[in-house]
């Protein structure tokens, strides 16, 4: 199923990321409300211009990791001291050094799976998801700067169109996504 | 924003590429009918795989008695091959994780294929512990699962169990890391495809749009995954080494095993990457993306890790003497001069001596020698594991128990079969997914494309006038402060 | 400001530190036992520690050169200055060598001929553990390292003056770096076995050399951070930004984890297999040095790990300085823990051995027995009951009964005392004096290095 976001946007396509950065800068100085930017690769220095807050994914990763640490260490401690105490190789029931490897592995496993699942969930991506693509060339060599038309008046739309043109967009289109 | 690149850096992308050409070049193999050479290689791989499956079937039907394991050699080709494949599976994540953290840009040319290779190598490795248990239908006993056997748990103190955890984790994390990197590139193919292929890549690309926020999270995710994969990749071979080193068998119980196994794993992993990349870049015409400079960098890694392995061999040998522990001394004497002397000789020649050729730039940058050497290293690292395992076990404390071991046709067949599996998967991968990371290559084009790097050579400040250079730097510095 | 000026105030501070160090060393020497065990072990401890920093700097410089690492270029003169400290290290270790040859100290059990004769294991090792090899390795290897450090420094300075478009000096630097890396890799292992591991002469661990090297390298990074922060506050190195400090922070973080990995590998394998010859090393440390044993792990792993795991703490001067100080002290303790127990054991062995062998013939006994510390005299229970003897200098010498060896706690062994800290400050003054003096001899930022532009524009 094709997923739609029920938006109509106007977008300009740029040939180079530096042109796009300049355009975003200009849009900022004119206080234009940018809907989104689409690019074939991550652009260094774009995030602060778009006012994107730093991703908190790593904090999630830390918490998932901690959960893994506690699961592994707590689990082994409970099993070997309470549930089924057993002596292996003359070592104490609670053999901390022997628990470290599995504790480490589960920390990493929980952190990774947790973060990846979180990433796809918050981005609305995943197997079977089929988003409308603004312009298929943005995964090749074009950089798109898009504005939400919403209920903007025709004048405003023309203003955006001329802004895109002036800032160096090679093509300008309007599309429902 | 200006990118400053040192004038002595070699370009990493040749052929004056534009973004569009990069897309065209890298997507091409997924969009064209495979050449005859590919078809032949694929059929050969599938046949080999089928033979391997037959041997595995034979093993499961008749039991592990079909292997030539005996008392005292309870571990033979199975564990040797397992450790060998796991070792090979280290290069991919190392390239993507550790080289990412060290900001080595040349990794972008080879990381995708190396990660794929990692995953396939780990699959090959994982076969061995699974099939060696004899009763494969209860192989889930490996895991601490709730069961009907009462509260009977696995032994968490056993390095073999640590290994199960390490390898499952490593496989899962590598797969997630690899696939997350692939998603934007699948989107690139999707946006060029039509018909059934469009549907296929629509599914594979998870609905990727290239939105700025997605890229930001994607980068953050990659960085954190790299951060935790770096110790993970060290931990995997470390834990494999614990399988041996926690024992009290002379020649196995030595504290240098963990870092030395890791160095050896990186060593063999890079050798396998070289073997594959040299063929891949030729067949898929990717010479502009996997340049001689990439090959040279990997050869340097091979030289470095090979020398580290050499230091470890000599350390072991020396400390065996130094320890004054007669069994330890015997174990090493036996390795070098005992019945399996030839495998020790093979190990030393292939792993320590032959990589030293790479001190010479001519060899380091020669495709031919790199290919030969990569095969040498793969053989040498196989011998290393065989030396550690079979040689040590063949000579027990009690001379009356001494024995000899040669593999049976089933053991050889299974090993050969893993090659079939490995190459079947790799060949399939090379037609379905972009073998070079498209988005990452594009993101380094401006700093490493040959047309841009050459531009810097003429323009940027490597002024020989000292005062001028520093004035320039300081002025720029103050300029930035005022911003 | 690209030319460093060594101010008078700094000079006098460092000289003051050195004087304090000398006073502490004299006090240690005077109040010491007959072997001057405490004095010599402190001397060895600090010599190894600071020589290790110099070695670490040369190693990291060489590795960066070969790996096309460029971010550190604007402050690479600091590492060059560290690496030149190898000459001082050579002199310091030369003193230890002289002691081994002349029998002034009794740090090494294997250096005592009578002990080797009586000990099969030491006899077996005597091909490696003997004064001659010790001398040749120490003088030879450290000498070669210094030679290379000095060559690389000269080439680097030449680049300042005669840098050219083809970067010929940089190529020469890479040549020397390529020579040093394998050479340093092999020889440092042998040196560490000789200097440190052989203090516990019966014990062995194949991982030991790499473990020590990790300790040296992380200390080197921590010192670099502190010096850069200090020099920045003095108006130098304005080009060194948060980005560079962030990278040093990453290295401190990463190597601390790597050090812990090696610590764990060594400890866990020995704990797991529990082979007596090996386990004794950790048994001693766990039983008699318990607080230090856990402190070592705690401050060298948990503090750098927990503080620097966040990105923002790697960019803040305050947290970086805090962690660096902790790491510097922590790895000093690590060396303390590697060195002191072995030395104390040797002293006990020799004292025990000598009293038994020489018996009552006091005229032949020179400095052969170990005196308990002043503090322990107060404790009546711990006063050993063997005969007291007097030696030439008029000090009371109390020899140990072998059974009471472990009941006593000589000061400066089971935990560093004030004298240890004073001695360290003295060596630190020497190190800083030398480094600052070297910094005056070349421009702080090499203008013609091919990576200088990249280093300045460094963004993490």
Short mmCIF file of N, CA and C in Angstrom, two decimals, chain C residues 277-365:
data_model
loop_
_atom_site.label_atom_id
_atom_site.label_comp_id
_atom_site.label_asym_id
_atom_site.label_seq_id
_atom_site.Cartn_x
_atom_site.Cartn_y
_atom_site.Cartn_z
N UNK C 277 51.55 -21.42 39.41
CA UNK C 277 52.66 -20.52 39.08
C UNK C 277 52.16 -19.16 38.63
N UNK C 278 51.01 -19.16 37.99
CA UNK C 278 50.49 -17.90 37.48
C UNK C 278 49.61 -17.21 38.50
N UNK C 279 48.78 -17.99 39.18
CA UNK C 279 47.78 -17.40 40.07
C UNK C 279 48.42 -16.65 41.22
N UNK C 280 49.61 -17.06 41.62
CA UNK C 280 50.28 -16.44 42.76
C UNK C 280 50.38 -14.93 42.59
N UNK C 281 50.56 -14.50 41.34
CA UNK C 281 50.70 -13.07 41.06
C UNK C 281 49.46 -12.31 41.51
N UNK C 282 48.30 -12.82 41.12
CA UNK C 282 47.07 -12.13 41.50
C UNK C 282 46.66 -12.44 42.93
N UNK C 283 47.04 -13.60 43.39
CA UNK C 283 46.71 -13.94 44.78
C UNK C 283 47.39 -12.95 45.73
N UNK C 284 48.68 -12.70 45.48
CA UNK C 284 49.40 -11.72 46.29
C UNK C 284 48.70 -10.38 46.26
N UNK C 285 48.37 -9.96 45.06
CA UNK C 285 47.80 -8.62 44.92
C UNK C 285 46.39 -8.54 45.49
N UNK C 286 45.64 -9.63 45.35
CA UNK C 286 44.27 -9.61 45.88
C UNK C 286 44.26 -9.70 47.40
N UNK C 287 45.23 -10.37 47.96
CA UNK C 287 45.21 -10.53 49.41
C UNK C 287 45.93 -9.41 50.13
N UNK C 288 47.12 -9.05 49.62
CA UNK C 288 47.91 -8.08 50.37
C UNK C 288 47.77 -6.66 49.85
N UNK C 289 47.26 -6.52 48.65
CA UNK C 289 47.15 -5.18 48.05
C UNK C 289 45.72 -4.94 47.64
N UNK C 290 44.78 -5.51 48.39
CA UNK C 290 43.39 -5.53 47.98
C UNK C 290 42.80 -4.15 47.62
N UNK C 291 42.97 -3.14 48.50
CA UNK C 291 42.37 -1.84 48.14
C UNK C 291 42.95 -1.29 46.84
N UNK C 292 44.26 -1.44 46.69
CA UNK C 292 44.92 -0.92 45.51
C UNK C 292 44.47 -1.67 44.27
N UNK C 293 44.28 -2.97 44.43
CA UNK C 293 43.88 -3.81 43.31
C UNK C 293 42.55 -3.34 42.72
N UNK C 294 41.60 -3.08 43.59
CA UNK C 294 40.28 -2.66 43.09
C UNK C 294 40.27 -1.18 42.70
N UNK C 295 41.07 -0.40 43.43
CA UNK C 295 41.18 1.01 43.07
C UNK C 295 41.72 1.16 41.65
N UNK C 296 42.71 0.36 41.34
CA UNK C 296 43.34 0.38 40.02
C UNK C 296 42.29 0.19 38.92
N UNK C 297 41.48 -0.84 39.08
CA UNK C 297 40.45 -1.11 38.09
C UNK C 297 39.39 -0.02 38.09
N UNK C 298 39.04 0.41 39.29
CA UNK C 298 37.96 1.39 39.41
C UNK C 298 38.32 2.70 38.74
N UNK C 299 39.49 3.23 39.05
CA UNK C 299 39.75 4.57 38.52
C UNK C 299 40.30 4.53 37.11
N UNK C 300 40.86 3.41 36.70
CA UNK C 300 41.34 3.39 35.32
C UNK C 300 40.30 2.92 34.33
N UNK C 301 39.24 2.31 34.81
CA UNK C 301 38.17 1.94 33.89
C UNK C 301 36.90 2.74 34.13
N UNK C 302 36.34 2.64 35.32
CA UNK C 302 35.01 3.19 35.52
C UNK C 302 34.97 4.70 35.35
N UNK C 303 35.97 5.40 35.89
CA UNK C 303 35.90 6.86 35.79
C UNK C 303 36.03 7.35 34.34
N UNK C 304 37.08 6.94 33.61
CA UNK C 304 37.11 7.39 32.21
C UNK C 304 35.88 6.92 31.43
N UNK C 305 35.43 5.71 31.71
CA UNK C 305 34.29 5.17 30.96
C UNK C 305 33.02 5.96 31.23
N UNK C 306 32.72 6.14 32.50
CA UNK C 306 31.45 6.78 32.83
C UNK C 306 31.46 8.27 32.51
N UNK C 307 32.62 8.90 32.70
CA UNK C 307 32.64 10.35 32.44
C UNK C 307 32.69 10.63 30.95
N UNK C 308 33.50 9.88 30.22
CA UNK C 308 33.72 10.25 28.83
C UNK C 308 32.80 9.54 27.85
N UNK C 309 31.84 8.77 28.35
CA UNK C 309 30.96 8.07 27.41
C UNK C 309 30.09 9.07 26.67
N UNK C 310 29.82 10.20 27.28
CA UNK C 310 28.99 11.21 26.61
C UNK C 310 29.86 12.06 25.69
N UNK C 311 29.23 12.55 24.62
CA UNK C 311 29.98 13.39 23.70
C UNK C 311 30.30 14.75 24.30
N UNK C 312 29.37 15.30 25.07
CA UNK C 312 29.62 16.66 25.56
C UNK C 312 30.74 16.70 26.60
N UNK C 313 30.89 15.62 27.39
CA UNK C 313 31.98 15.65 28.37
C UNK C 313 33.34 15.52 27.69
N UNK C 314 33.34 14.95 26.47
CA UNK C 314 34.60 14.87 25.74
C UNK C 314 34.97 16.22 25.14
N UNK C 315 34.07 17.16 25.21
CA UNK C 315 34.34 18.48 24.63
C UNK C 315 34.51 19.56 25.69
N UNK C 316 34.30 19.20 26.94
CA UNK C 316 34.42 20.21 28.00
C UNK C 316 35.78 20.09 28.67
N UNK C 317 36.44 21.22 28.80
CA UNK C 317 37.78 21.20 29.37
C UNK C 317 37.76 20.64 30.79
N UNK C 318 36.75 21.03 31.56
CA UNK C 318 36.71 20.61 32.96
C UNK C 318 36.70 19.10 33.12
N UNK C 319 35.77 18.44 32.43
CA UNK C 319 35.68 16.99 32.60
C UNK C 319 36.90 16.30 32.02
N UNK C 320 37.44 16.85 30.93
CA UNK C 320 38.63 16.23 30.33
C UNK C 320 39.82 16.33 31.28
N UNK C 321 39.98 17.49 31.89
CA UNK C 321 41.10 17.67 32.81
C UNK C 321 40.94 16.73 34.01
N UNK C 322 39.72 16.64 34.50
CA UNK C 322 39.47 15.74 35.63
C UNK C 322 39.86 14.31 35.28
N UNK C 323 39.37 13.83 34.15
CA UNK C 323 39.67 12.45 33.78
C UNK C 323 41.16 12.26 33.54
N UNK C 324 41.80 13.26 32.92
CA UNK C 324 43.23 13.12 32.65
C UNK C 324 44.02 12.97 33.94
N UNK C 325 43.68 13.78 34.93
CA UNK C 325 44.40 13.69 36.20
C UNK C 325 44.19 12.30 36.80
N UNK C 326 42.94 11.84 36.75
CA UNK C 326 42.64 10.52 37.29
C UNK C 326 43.44 9.44 36.56
N UNK C 327 43.48 9.56 35.23
CA UNK C 327 44.18 8.54 34.43
C UNK C 327 45.67 8.55 34.73
N UNK C 328 46.22 9.77 34.85
CA UNK C 328 47.65 9.88 35.14
C UNK C 328 47.98 9.23 36.48
N UNK C 329 47.18 9.55 37.49
CA UNK C 329 47.43 8.96 38.81
C UNK C 329 47.10 7.46 38.79
N UNK C 330 46.04 7.12 38.09
CA UNK C 330 45.60 5.72 38.06
C UNK C 330 46.64 4.81 37.44
N UNK C 331 47.23 5.24 36.35
CA UNK C 331 48.21 4.36 35.72
C UNK C 331 49.54 4.39 36.45
N UNK C 332 49.76 5.46 37.19
CA UNK C 332 50.93 5.47 38.08
C UNK C 332 50.71 4.38 39.15
N UNK C 333 49.50 4.31 39.67
CA UNK C 333 49.17 3.26 40.64
C UNK C 333 49.28 1.87 40.01
N UNK C 334 48.88 1.81 38.73
CA UNK C 334 48.96 0.53 38.04
C UNK C 334 50.41 0.03 38.01
N UNK C 335 51.33 0.95 37.68
CA UNK C 335 52.74 0.55 37.68
C UNK C 335 53.21 0.24 39.10
N UNK C 336 52.72 1.01 40.04
CA UNK C 336 53.04 0.76 41.45
C UNK C 336 52.69 -0.68 41.81
N UNK C 337 51.49 -1.08 41.37
CA UNK C 337 50.99 -2.40 41.70
C UNK C 337 51.75 -3.50 40.94
N UNK C 338 52.31 -3.15 39.80
CA UNK C 338 53.08 -4.14 39.06
C UNK C 338 54.48 -4.29 39.65
N UNK C 339 55.00 -3.18 40.21
CA UNK C 339 56.40 -3.17 40.60
C UNK C 339 56.61 -3.55 42.07
N UNK C 340 55.85 -2.92 42.95
CA UNK C 340 56.18 -3.02 44.38
C UNK C 340 56.12 -4.44 44.95
N UNK C 341 55.06 -5.22 44.68
CA UNK C 341 55.01 -6.53 45.34
C UNK C 341 56.22 -7.41 45.00
N UNK C 342 56.64 -7.35 43.74
CA UNK C 342 57.77 -8.18 43.32
C UNK C 342 59.04 -7.76 44.04
N UNK C 343 59.23 -6.44 44.15
CA UNK C 343 60.45 -5.93 44.79
C UNK C 343 60.46 -6.33 46.27
N UNK C 344 59.32 -6.18 46.89
CA UNK C 344 59.24 -6.52 48.31
C UNK C 344 59.54 -8.01 48.52
N UNK C 345 59.00 -8.80 47.63
CA UNK C 345 59.22 -10.24 47.71
C UNK C 345 60.71 -10.56 47.58
N UNK C 346 61.34 -9.90 46.59
CA UNK C 346 62.78 -10.11 46.41
C UNK C 346 63.54 -9.77 47.68
N UNK C 347 63.20 -8.62 48.25
CA UNK C 347 63.90 -8.18 49.46
C UNK C 347 63.72 -9.21 50.58
N UNK C 348 62.49 -9.71 50.73
CA UNK C 348 62.25 -10.72 51.75
C UNK C 348 63.08 -11.97 51.50
N UNK C 349 63.05 -12.41 50.24
CA UNK C 349 63.78 -13.62 49.88
C UNK C 349 65.26 -13.47 50.19
N UNK C 350 65.81 -12.32 49.78
CA UNK C 350 67.25 -12.14 49.95
C UNK C 350 67.61 -12.02 51.42
N UNK C 351 66.80 -11.29 52.17
CA UNK C 351 67.08 -11.13 53.60
C UNK C 351 67.05 -12.49 54.27
N UNK C 352 66.04 -13.25 53.95
CA UNK C 352 65.87 -14.58 54.51
C UNK C 352 67.05 -15.46 54.15
N UNK C 353 67.37 -15.43 52.88
CA UNK C 353 68.43 -16.24 52.33
C UNK C 353 69.77 -15.92 53.00
N UNK C 354 70.04 -14.61 53.08
CA UNK C 354 71.33 -14.19 53.62
C UNK C 354 71.49 -14.56 55.09
N UNK C 355 70.48 -14.33 55.88
CA UNK C 355 70.62 -14.62 57.30
C UNK C 355 70.88 -16.10 57.51
N UNK C 356 70.21 -16.88 56.69
CA UNK C 356 70.41 -18.31 56.85
C UNK C 356 71.79 -18.74 56.43
N UNK C 357 72.25 -18.19 55.32
CA UNK C 357 73.49 -18.65 54.77
C UNK C 357 74.68 -18.15 55.59
N UNK C 358 74.65 -16.88 55.91
CA UNK C 358 75.82 -16.29 56.56
C UNK C 358 75.83 -16.57 58.06
N UNK C 359 74.68 -16.84 58.58
CA UNK C 359 74.61 -17.17 59.99
C UNK C 359 75.11 -16.06 60.87
N UNK C 360 76.00 -16.39 61.82
CA UNK C 360 76.38 -15.40 62.80
C UNK C 360 77.57 -14.55 62.40
N UNK C 361 78.16 -14.85 61.27
CA UNK C 361 79.37 -14.14 60.90
C UNK C 361 79.05 -12.71 60.46
N UNK C 362 78.96 -11.83 61.46
CA UNK C 362 78.45 -10.50 61.20
C UNK C 362 79.40 -9.62 60.41
N UNK C 363 80.65 -9.91 60.49
CA UNK C 363 81.59 -9.05 59.79
C UNK C 363 81.42 -9.15 58.27
N UNK C 364 80.93 -10.28 57.82
CA UNK C 364 80.75 -10.43 56.38
C UNK C 364 79.40 -9.94 55.89
N UNK C 365 78.53 -9.73 56.86
CA UNK C 365 77.21 -9.29 56.45
C UNK C 365 77.27 -7.81 56.16
#
